Short mmCIF file of C-alpha atoms and ligand atoms in Angstrom, two decimals:
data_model
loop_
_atom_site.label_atom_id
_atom_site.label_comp_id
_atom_site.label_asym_id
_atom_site.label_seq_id
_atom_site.Cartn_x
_atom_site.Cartn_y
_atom_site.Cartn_z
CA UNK A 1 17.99 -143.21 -133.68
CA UNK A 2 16.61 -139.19 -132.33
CA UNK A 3 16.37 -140.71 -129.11
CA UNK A 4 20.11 -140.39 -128.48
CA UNK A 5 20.02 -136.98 -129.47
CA UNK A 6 20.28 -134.24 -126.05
CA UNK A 7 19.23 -130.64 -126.23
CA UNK A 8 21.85 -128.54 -127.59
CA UNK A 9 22.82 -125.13 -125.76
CA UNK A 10 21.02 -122.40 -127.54
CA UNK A 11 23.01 -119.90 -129.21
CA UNK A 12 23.43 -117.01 -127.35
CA UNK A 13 22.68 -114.49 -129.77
CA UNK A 14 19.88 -115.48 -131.24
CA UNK A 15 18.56 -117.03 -128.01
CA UNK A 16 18.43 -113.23 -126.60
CA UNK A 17 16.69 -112.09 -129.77
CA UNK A 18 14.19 -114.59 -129.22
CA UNK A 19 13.40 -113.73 -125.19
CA UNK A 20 13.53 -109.74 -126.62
CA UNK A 21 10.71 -110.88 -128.41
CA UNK A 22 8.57 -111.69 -125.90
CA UNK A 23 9.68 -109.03 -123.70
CA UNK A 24 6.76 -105.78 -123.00
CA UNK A 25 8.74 -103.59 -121.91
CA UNK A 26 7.78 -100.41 -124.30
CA UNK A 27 11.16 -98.92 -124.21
CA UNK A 28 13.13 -102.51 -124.81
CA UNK A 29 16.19 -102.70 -127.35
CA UNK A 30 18.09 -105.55 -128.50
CA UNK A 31 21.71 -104.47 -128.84
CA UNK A 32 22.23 -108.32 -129.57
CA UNK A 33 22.17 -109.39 -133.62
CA UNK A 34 24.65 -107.94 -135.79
CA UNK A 35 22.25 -106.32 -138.30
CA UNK A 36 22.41 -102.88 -139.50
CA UNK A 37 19.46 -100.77 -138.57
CA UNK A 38 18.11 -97.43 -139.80
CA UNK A 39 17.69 -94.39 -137.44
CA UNK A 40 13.76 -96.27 -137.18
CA UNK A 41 15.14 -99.52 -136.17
CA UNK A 42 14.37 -100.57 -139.53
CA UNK A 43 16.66 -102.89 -142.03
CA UNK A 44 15.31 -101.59 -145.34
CA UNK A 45 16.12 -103.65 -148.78
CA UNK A 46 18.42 -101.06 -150.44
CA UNK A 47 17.28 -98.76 -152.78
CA UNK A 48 20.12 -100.36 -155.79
CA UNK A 49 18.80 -103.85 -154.58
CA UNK A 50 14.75 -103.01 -155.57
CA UNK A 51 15.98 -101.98 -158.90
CA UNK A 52 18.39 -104.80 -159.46
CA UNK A 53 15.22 -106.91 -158.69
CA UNK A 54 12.82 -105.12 -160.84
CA UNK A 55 15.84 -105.99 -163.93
CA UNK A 56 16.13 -109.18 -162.74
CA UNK A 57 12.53 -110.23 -162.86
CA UNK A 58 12.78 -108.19 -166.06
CA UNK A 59 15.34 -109.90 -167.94
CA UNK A 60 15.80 -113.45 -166.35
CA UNK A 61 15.53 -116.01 -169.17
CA UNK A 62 16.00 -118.81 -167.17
CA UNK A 63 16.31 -121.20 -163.86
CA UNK A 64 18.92 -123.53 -165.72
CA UNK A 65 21.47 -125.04 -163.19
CA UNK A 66 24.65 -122.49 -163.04
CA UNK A 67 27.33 -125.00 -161.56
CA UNK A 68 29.56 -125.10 -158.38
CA UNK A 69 31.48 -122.12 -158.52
CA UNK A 70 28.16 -119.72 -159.60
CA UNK A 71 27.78 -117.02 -161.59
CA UNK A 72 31.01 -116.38 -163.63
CA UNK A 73 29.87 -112.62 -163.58
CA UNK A 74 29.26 -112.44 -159.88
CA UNK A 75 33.09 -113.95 -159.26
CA UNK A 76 34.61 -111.47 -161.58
CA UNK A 77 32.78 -108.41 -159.87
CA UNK A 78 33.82 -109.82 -156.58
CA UNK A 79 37.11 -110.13 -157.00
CA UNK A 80 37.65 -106.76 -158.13
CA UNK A 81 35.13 -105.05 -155.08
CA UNK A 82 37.83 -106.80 -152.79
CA UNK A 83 41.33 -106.35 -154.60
CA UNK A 84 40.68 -103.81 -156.72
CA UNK A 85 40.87 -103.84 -160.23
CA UNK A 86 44.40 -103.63 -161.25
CA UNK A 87 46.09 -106.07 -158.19
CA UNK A 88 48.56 -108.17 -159.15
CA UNK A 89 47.49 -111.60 -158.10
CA UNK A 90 45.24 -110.59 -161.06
CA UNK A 91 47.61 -109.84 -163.51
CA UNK A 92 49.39 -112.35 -162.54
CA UNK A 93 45.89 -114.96 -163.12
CA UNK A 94 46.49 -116.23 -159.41
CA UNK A 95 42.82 -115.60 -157.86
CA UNK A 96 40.05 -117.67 -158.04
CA UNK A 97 36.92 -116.63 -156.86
CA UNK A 98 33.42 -118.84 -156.12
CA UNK A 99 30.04 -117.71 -155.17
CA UNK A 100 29.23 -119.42 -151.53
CA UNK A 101 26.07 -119.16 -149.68
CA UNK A 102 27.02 -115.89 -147.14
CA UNK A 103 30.30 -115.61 -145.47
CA UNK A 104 29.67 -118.40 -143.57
CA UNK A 105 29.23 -120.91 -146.60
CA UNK A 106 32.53 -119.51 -147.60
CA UNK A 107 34.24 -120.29 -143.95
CA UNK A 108 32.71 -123.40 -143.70
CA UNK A 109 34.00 -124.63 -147.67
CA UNK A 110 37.61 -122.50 -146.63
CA UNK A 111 37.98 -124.86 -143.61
CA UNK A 112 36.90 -128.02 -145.72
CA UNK A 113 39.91 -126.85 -148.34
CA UNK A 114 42.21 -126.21 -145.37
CA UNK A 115 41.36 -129.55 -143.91
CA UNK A 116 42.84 -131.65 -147.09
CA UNK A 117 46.19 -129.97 -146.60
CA UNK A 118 46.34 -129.09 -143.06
CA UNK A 119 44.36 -129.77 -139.54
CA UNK A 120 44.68 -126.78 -137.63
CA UNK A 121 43.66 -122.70 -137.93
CA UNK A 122 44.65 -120.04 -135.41
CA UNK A 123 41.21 -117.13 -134.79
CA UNK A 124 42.16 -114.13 -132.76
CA UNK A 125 40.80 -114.33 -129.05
CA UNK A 126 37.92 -113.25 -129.03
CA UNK A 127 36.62 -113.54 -132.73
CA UNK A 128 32.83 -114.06 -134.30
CA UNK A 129 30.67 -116.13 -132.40
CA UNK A 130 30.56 -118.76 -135.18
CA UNK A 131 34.15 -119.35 -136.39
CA UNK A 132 35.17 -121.97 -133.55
CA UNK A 133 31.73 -124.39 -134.35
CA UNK A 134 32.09 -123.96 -138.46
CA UNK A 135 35.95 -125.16 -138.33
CA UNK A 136 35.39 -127.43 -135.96
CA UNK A 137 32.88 -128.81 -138.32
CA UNK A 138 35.02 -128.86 -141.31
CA UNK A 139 37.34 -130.97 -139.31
CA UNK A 140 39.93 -128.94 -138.15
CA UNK A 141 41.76 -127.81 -134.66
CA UNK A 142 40.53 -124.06 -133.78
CA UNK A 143 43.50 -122.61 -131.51
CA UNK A 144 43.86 -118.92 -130.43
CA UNK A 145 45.82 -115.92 -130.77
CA UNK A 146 46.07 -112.61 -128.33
CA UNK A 147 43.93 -110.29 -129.68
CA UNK A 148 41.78 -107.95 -127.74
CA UNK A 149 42.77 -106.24 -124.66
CA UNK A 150 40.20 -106.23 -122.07
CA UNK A 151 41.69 -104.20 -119.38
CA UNK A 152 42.78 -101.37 -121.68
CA UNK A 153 40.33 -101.41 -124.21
CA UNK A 154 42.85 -101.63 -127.24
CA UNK A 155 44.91 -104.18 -129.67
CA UNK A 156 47.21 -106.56 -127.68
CA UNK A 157 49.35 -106.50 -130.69
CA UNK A 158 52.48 -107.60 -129.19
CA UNK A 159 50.56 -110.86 -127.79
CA UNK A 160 49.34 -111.51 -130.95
CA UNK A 161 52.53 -111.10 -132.79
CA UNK A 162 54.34 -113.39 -130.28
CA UNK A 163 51.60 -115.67 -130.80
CA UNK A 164 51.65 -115.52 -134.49
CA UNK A 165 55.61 -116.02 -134.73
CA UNK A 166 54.55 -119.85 -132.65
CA UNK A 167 52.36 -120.98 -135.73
CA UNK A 168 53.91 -124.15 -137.82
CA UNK A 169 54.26 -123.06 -141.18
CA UNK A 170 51.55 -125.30 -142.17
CA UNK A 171 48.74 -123.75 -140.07
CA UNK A 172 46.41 -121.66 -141.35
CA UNK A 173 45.10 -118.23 -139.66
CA UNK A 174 42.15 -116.17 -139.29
CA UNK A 175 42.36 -112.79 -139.48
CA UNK A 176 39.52 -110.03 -139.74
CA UNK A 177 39.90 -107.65 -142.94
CA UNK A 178 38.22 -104.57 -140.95
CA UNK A 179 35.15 -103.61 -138.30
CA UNK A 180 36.60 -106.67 -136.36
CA UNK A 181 33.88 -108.89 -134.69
CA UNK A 182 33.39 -108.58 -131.77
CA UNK A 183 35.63 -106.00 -130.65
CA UNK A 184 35.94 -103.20 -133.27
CA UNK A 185 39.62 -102.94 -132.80
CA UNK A 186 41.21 -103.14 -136.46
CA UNK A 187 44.71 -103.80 -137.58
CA UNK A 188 46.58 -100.62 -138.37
CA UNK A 189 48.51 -100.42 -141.68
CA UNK A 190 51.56 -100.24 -139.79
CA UNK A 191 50.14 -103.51 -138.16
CA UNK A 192 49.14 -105.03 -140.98
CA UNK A 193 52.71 -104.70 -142.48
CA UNK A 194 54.16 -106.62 -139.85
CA UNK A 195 51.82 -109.80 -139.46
CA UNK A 196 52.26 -109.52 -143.70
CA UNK A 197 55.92 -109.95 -143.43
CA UNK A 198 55.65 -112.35 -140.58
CA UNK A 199 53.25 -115.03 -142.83
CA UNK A 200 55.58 -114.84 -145.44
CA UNK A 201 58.51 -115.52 -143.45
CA UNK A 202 57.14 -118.22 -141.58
CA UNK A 203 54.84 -119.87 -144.25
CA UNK A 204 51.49 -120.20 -142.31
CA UNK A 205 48.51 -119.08 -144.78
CA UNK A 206 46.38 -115.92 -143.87
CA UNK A 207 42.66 -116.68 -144.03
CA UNK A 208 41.01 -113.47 -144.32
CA UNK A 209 37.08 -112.63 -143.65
CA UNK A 210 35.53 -109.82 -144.88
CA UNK A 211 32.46 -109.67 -143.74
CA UNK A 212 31.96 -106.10 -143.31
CA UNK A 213 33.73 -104.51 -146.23
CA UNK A 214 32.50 -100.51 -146.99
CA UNK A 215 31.59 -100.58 -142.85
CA UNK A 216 34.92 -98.83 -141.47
CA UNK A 217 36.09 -96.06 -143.29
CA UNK A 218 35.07 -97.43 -146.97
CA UNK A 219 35.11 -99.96 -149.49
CA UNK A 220 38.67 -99.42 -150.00
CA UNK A 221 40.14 -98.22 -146.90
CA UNK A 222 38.39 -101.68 -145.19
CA UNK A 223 40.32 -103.65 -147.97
CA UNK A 224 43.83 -102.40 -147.12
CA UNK A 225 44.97 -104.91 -145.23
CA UNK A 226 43.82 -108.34 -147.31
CA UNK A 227 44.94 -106.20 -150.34
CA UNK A 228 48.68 -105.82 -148.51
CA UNK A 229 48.42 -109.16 -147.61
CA UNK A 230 47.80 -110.37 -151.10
CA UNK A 231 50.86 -108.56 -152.49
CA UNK A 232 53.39 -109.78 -149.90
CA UNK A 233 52.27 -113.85 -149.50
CA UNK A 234 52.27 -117.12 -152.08
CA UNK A 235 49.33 -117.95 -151.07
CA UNK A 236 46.05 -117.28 -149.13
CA UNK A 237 42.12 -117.58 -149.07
CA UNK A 238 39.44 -114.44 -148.73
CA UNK A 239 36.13 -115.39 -147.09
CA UNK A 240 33.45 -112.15 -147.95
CA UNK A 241 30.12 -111.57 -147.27
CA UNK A 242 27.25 -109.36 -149.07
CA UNK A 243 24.99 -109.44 -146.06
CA UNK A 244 25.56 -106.40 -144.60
CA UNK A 245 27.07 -103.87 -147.46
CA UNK A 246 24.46 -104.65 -149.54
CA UNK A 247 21.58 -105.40 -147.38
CA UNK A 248 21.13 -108.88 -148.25
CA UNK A 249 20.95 -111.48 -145.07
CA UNK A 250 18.62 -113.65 -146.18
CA UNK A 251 19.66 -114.25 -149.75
CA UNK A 252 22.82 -116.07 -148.57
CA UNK A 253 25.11 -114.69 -150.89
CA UNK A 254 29.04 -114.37 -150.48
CA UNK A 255 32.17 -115.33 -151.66
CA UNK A 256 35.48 -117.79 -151.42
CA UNK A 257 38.50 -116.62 -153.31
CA UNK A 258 41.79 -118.94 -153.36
CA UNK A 259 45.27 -117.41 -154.21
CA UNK A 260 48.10 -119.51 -155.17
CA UNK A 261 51.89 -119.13 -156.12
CA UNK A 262 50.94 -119.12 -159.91
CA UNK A 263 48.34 -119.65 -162.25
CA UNK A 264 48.86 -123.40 -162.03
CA UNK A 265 48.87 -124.07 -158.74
CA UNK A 266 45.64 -122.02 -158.25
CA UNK A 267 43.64 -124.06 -161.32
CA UNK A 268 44.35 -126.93 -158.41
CA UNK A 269 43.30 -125.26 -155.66
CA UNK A 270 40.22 -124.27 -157.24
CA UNK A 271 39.24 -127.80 -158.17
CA UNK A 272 39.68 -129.22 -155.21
CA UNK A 273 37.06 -126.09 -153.54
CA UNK A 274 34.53 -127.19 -156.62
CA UNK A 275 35.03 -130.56 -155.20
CA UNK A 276 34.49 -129.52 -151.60
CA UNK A 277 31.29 -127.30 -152.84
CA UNK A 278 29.72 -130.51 -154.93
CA UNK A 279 29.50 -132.79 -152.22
CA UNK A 280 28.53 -129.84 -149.51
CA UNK A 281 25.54 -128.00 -151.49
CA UNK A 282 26.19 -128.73 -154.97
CA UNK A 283 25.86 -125.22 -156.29
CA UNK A 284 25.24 -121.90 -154.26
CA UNK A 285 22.02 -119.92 -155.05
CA UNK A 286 21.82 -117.31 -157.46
CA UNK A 287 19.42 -114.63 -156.50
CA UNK A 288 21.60 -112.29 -154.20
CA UNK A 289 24.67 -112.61 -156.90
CA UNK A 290 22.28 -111.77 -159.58
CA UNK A 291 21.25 -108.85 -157.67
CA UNK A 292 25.17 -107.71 -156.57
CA UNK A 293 26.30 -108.25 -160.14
CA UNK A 294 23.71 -106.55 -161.59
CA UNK A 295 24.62 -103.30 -159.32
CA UNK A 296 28.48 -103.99 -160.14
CA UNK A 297 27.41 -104.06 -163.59
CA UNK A 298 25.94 -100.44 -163.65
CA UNK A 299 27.97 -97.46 -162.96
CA UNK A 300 24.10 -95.54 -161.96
CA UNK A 301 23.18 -98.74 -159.34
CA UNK A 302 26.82 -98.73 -158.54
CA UNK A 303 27.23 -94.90 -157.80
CA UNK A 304 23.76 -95.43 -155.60
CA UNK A 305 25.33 -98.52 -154.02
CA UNK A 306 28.17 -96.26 -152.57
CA UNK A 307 25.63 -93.57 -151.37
CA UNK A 308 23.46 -96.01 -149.66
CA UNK A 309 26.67 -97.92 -148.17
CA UNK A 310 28.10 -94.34 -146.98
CA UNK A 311 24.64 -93.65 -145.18
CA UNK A 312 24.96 -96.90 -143.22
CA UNK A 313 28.75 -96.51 -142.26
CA UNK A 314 28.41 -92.90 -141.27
CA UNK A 315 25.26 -93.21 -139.26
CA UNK A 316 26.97 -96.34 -137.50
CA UNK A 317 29.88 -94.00 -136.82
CA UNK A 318 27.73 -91.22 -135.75
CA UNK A 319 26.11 -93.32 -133.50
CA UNK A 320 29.57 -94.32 -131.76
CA UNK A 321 30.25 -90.81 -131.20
CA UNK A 322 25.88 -89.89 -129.96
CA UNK A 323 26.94 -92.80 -127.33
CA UNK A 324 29.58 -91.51 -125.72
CA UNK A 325 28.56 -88.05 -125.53
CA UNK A 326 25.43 -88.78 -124.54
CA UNK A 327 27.05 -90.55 -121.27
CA UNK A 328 28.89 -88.44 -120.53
CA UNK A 329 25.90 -85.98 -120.55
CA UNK A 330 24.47 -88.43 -117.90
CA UNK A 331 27.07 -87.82 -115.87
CA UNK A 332 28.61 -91.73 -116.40
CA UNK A 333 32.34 -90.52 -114.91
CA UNK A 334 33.73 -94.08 -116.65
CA UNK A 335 35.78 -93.47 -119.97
CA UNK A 336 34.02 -94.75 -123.17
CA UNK A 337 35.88 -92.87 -125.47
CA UNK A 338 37.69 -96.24 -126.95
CA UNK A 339 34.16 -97.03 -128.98
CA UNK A 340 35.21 -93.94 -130.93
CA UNK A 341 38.25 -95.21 -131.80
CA UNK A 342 36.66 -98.52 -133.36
CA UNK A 343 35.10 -99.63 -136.33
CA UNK A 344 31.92 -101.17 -137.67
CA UNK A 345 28.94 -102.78 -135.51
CA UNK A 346 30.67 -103.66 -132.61
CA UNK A 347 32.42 -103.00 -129.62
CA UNK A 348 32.29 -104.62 -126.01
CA UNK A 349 30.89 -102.05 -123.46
CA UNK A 350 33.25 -103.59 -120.68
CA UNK A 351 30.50 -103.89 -118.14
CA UNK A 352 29.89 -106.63 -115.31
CA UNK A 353 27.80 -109.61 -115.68
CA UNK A 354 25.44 -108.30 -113.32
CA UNK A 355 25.63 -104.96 -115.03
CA UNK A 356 24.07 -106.35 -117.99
CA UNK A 357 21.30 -108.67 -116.18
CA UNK A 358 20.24 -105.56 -114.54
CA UNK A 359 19.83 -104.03 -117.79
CA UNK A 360 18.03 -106.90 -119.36
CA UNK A 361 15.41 -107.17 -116.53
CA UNK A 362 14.98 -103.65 -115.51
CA UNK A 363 15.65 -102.11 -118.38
CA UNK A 364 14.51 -104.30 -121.34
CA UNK A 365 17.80 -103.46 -123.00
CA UNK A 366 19.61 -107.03 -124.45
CA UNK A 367 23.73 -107.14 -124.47
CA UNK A 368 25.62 -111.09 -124.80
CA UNK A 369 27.22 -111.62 -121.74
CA UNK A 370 30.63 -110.59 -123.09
CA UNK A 371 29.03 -106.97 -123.07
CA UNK A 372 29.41 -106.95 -127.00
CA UNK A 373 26.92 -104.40 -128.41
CA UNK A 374 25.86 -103.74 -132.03
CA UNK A 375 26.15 -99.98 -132.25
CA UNK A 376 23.87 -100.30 -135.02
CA UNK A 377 20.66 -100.91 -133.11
CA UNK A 378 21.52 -97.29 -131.35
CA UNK A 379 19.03 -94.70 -132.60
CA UNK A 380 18.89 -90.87 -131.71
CA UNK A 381 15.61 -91.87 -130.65
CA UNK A 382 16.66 -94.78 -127.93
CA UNK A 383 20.33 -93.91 -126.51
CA UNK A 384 19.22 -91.33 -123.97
CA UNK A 385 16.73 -94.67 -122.89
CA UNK A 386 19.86 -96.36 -123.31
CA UNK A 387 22.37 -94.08 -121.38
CA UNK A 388 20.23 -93.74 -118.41
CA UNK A 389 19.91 -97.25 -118.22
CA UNK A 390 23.38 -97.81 -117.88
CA UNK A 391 24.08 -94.76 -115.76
CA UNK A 392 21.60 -96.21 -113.67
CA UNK A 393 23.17 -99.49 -113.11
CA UNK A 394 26.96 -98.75 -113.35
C1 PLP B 401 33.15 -111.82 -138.86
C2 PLP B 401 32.00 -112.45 -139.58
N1 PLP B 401 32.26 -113.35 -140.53
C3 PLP B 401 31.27 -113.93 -141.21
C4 PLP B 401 29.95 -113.64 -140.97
C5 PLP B 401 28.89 -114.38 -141.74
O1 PLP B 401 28.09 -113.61 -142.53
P1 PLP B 401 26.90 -114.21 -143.37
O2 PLP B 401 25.66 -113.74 -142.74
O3 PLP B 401 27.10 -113.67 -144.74
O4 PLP B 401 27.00 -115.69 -143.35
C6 PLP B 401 29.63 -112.70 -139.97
C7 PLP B 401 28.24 -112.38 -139.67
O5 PLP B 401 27.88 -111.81 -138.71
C8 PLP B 401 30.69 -112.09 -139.27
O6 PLP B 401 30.46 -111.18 -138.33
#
């Protein structure tokens, strides 16, 4: 049977994490992974995540199973991190949230729900790495929308909105909530408006990932636009992810939230996710939810959440700004200042192929080939490293 198998191509991020690895080069960094580091190239466990532990290991009675949709607790504290507390499609008892292993568990059981009423979902071009292969593995068609322009370094908003107005009414579509991956060019509100109005006229269903909420410019600044989009639709689905606000990649822990025209019609929708979780995974693990809703829980861990999230998202921010001017200091004549004017981990450098070989062998210093870079891995201690190095070969 394995001897049909072939070698699959590796996956380009973590494929250059792996050759970083092995590299010597004392100076090497790895611009690659989209993981929030410290000003020590560190990814500490968060200071409200230790003590949520320390209660945990506390106060946990027992291992008992917890069902499909996870902790009831966790769900609530979700939905109201990502609509607030007082949105109508809660009043109105139209959300259901479930507990999903990471944002990608919660793409992967979206696109399984999408696939029993529809066959086809519409991702901005370019989007995250991972969207086309998950969708395409729950069975649907992945198509494209305008998105980022290259040449100019900004929104193609008008391709994307003549794009948009194409989509059959019974498509679905993909949009990033904030701190867009790859390019770090967000939606304005303005924006957001406008592709609101347009889903509702034509009928398509927004599928919105936020997997980088508190990232931008804060926890409820980055929720604007899937809050907007909430109020003005029928219907819609929210993929989230506590990997990077609260620190916790490995614990798998995230969220799928289904809105529907009224309470009814969301009890269905609902089911029909439990069903899609039951014969996926069965039940999502409980640790990282434990942990989130025992900070959600506690105005103190909750306060200390916020302090710890505003450290990340200004030094990320900081180090946007430390990159250009430090470029500029190296007399690099080219115009960066666009990766000021963008949000979260990423933005593409807009270098050559070549460029970035150079850089890899020379240099020790790791980009994708699209020139993507996580502006996270930046450090005061490594960008003047880092801005000769591309100085050097530009
Ligand atoms: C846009 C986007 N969506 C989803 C995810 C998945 O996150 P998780 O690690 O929680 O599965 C990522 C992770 O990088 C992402 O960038």
């Amino acid at each position: 049977m394995f001897s049909q198998l072939q070698q699959p191509p590796a996956d380009p991020i973590l494929g250059l994490s792996i050759k970083f690895k092995s590299d010597n080069k004392p100076n090497k960094i790895d611009l690659g992974p989209g993981i929030y580091k410290d000003e020590h190239g560190e990814t500490p466990v968060l200071a409200c995540v230790k003590a949520a532990e320390q209660f945990r290991t506390a106060n946990e009675t027992s291992k008992t199973y917890l069902g499909s949709a996870g902790s009831a607790l966790f769900n609530e504290k979700m939905t109201q991190l990502l609509m607030g507390e007082d949105h109508k499609v809660i009043n109105e008892n139209r959300i259901r949230t479930i507990s999903a292993p990471g944002g990608t568990g919660a793409l992967r059981i979206a696109g399984e729900l999408i696939n029993k009423c529809s066959n086809t979902i519409w991702v901005s071009n370019p989007t995250w790495a991972n969207h086309q292969g998950v969708f395409t593995a729950a069975g649907l068609k992945v198509k494209t929308y305008p998105y980022y322009d290259y040449q100019n370094k900004n929104l193609d908003f008008d391709g994307m909105m003549e794009a948009l107005k194409q989509v059959p009414k019974d498509d679905a579509v993909l949009l990033h909530a904030c701190c867009h991956n790859p390019s770090g060019m967000d939606l304005s509100r303005e924006q957001w408006q406008q592709v609101a109005e347009l889903s509702k006229e034509i009928g398509f269903t927004p599928i919105i990932d936020i997997a980088y909420q508190g990232f931008g410019n804060g926890l409820e600044e980055d929720s604007y636009g899937l809050r907007l989009m909430a109020d003005t639709v029928e219907q819609m689905i929210v993929c989230s992810s506590c990997s990077k606000n609260f620190a916790l990649y490995r614990e798998r822990i995230g969220a799928c939230s289904v809105i529907a025209k009224d309470a009814a019609s969301t009890d269905i929708v609902h089911a029909v996710l439990l069903r899609v979780v039951r014969v996926n995974y069965s039940m999502p693990p409980a640790h990282g939810a434990a942990l989130v809703e025992t900070i959600l829980s506690s105005d103190e861990l909750t306060q200390e959440w916020h302090g710890e999230l505003q450290v990340m998202r200004e030094r990320i921010s900081g180090m946007r700004h430390l990159l250009v001017d430090t470029l500029k200091a190296k007399g690099v004549s080219r115009d960066f200042s666009f990766i000021t004017r963008q949000n979260g981990m990423f933005s593409f450098l807009g270098i050559e192929p070549a460029q970035i070989e150079r850089l890899q062998d020379e240099f020790g210093i790791y980009i994708v080939n699209s020139s993507r870079i996580s502006v996270a891995a930046i450090s005061p201690s490594n960008v003047d490293y880092l801005c000769q190095s591309i100085a050097t070969v530009l």
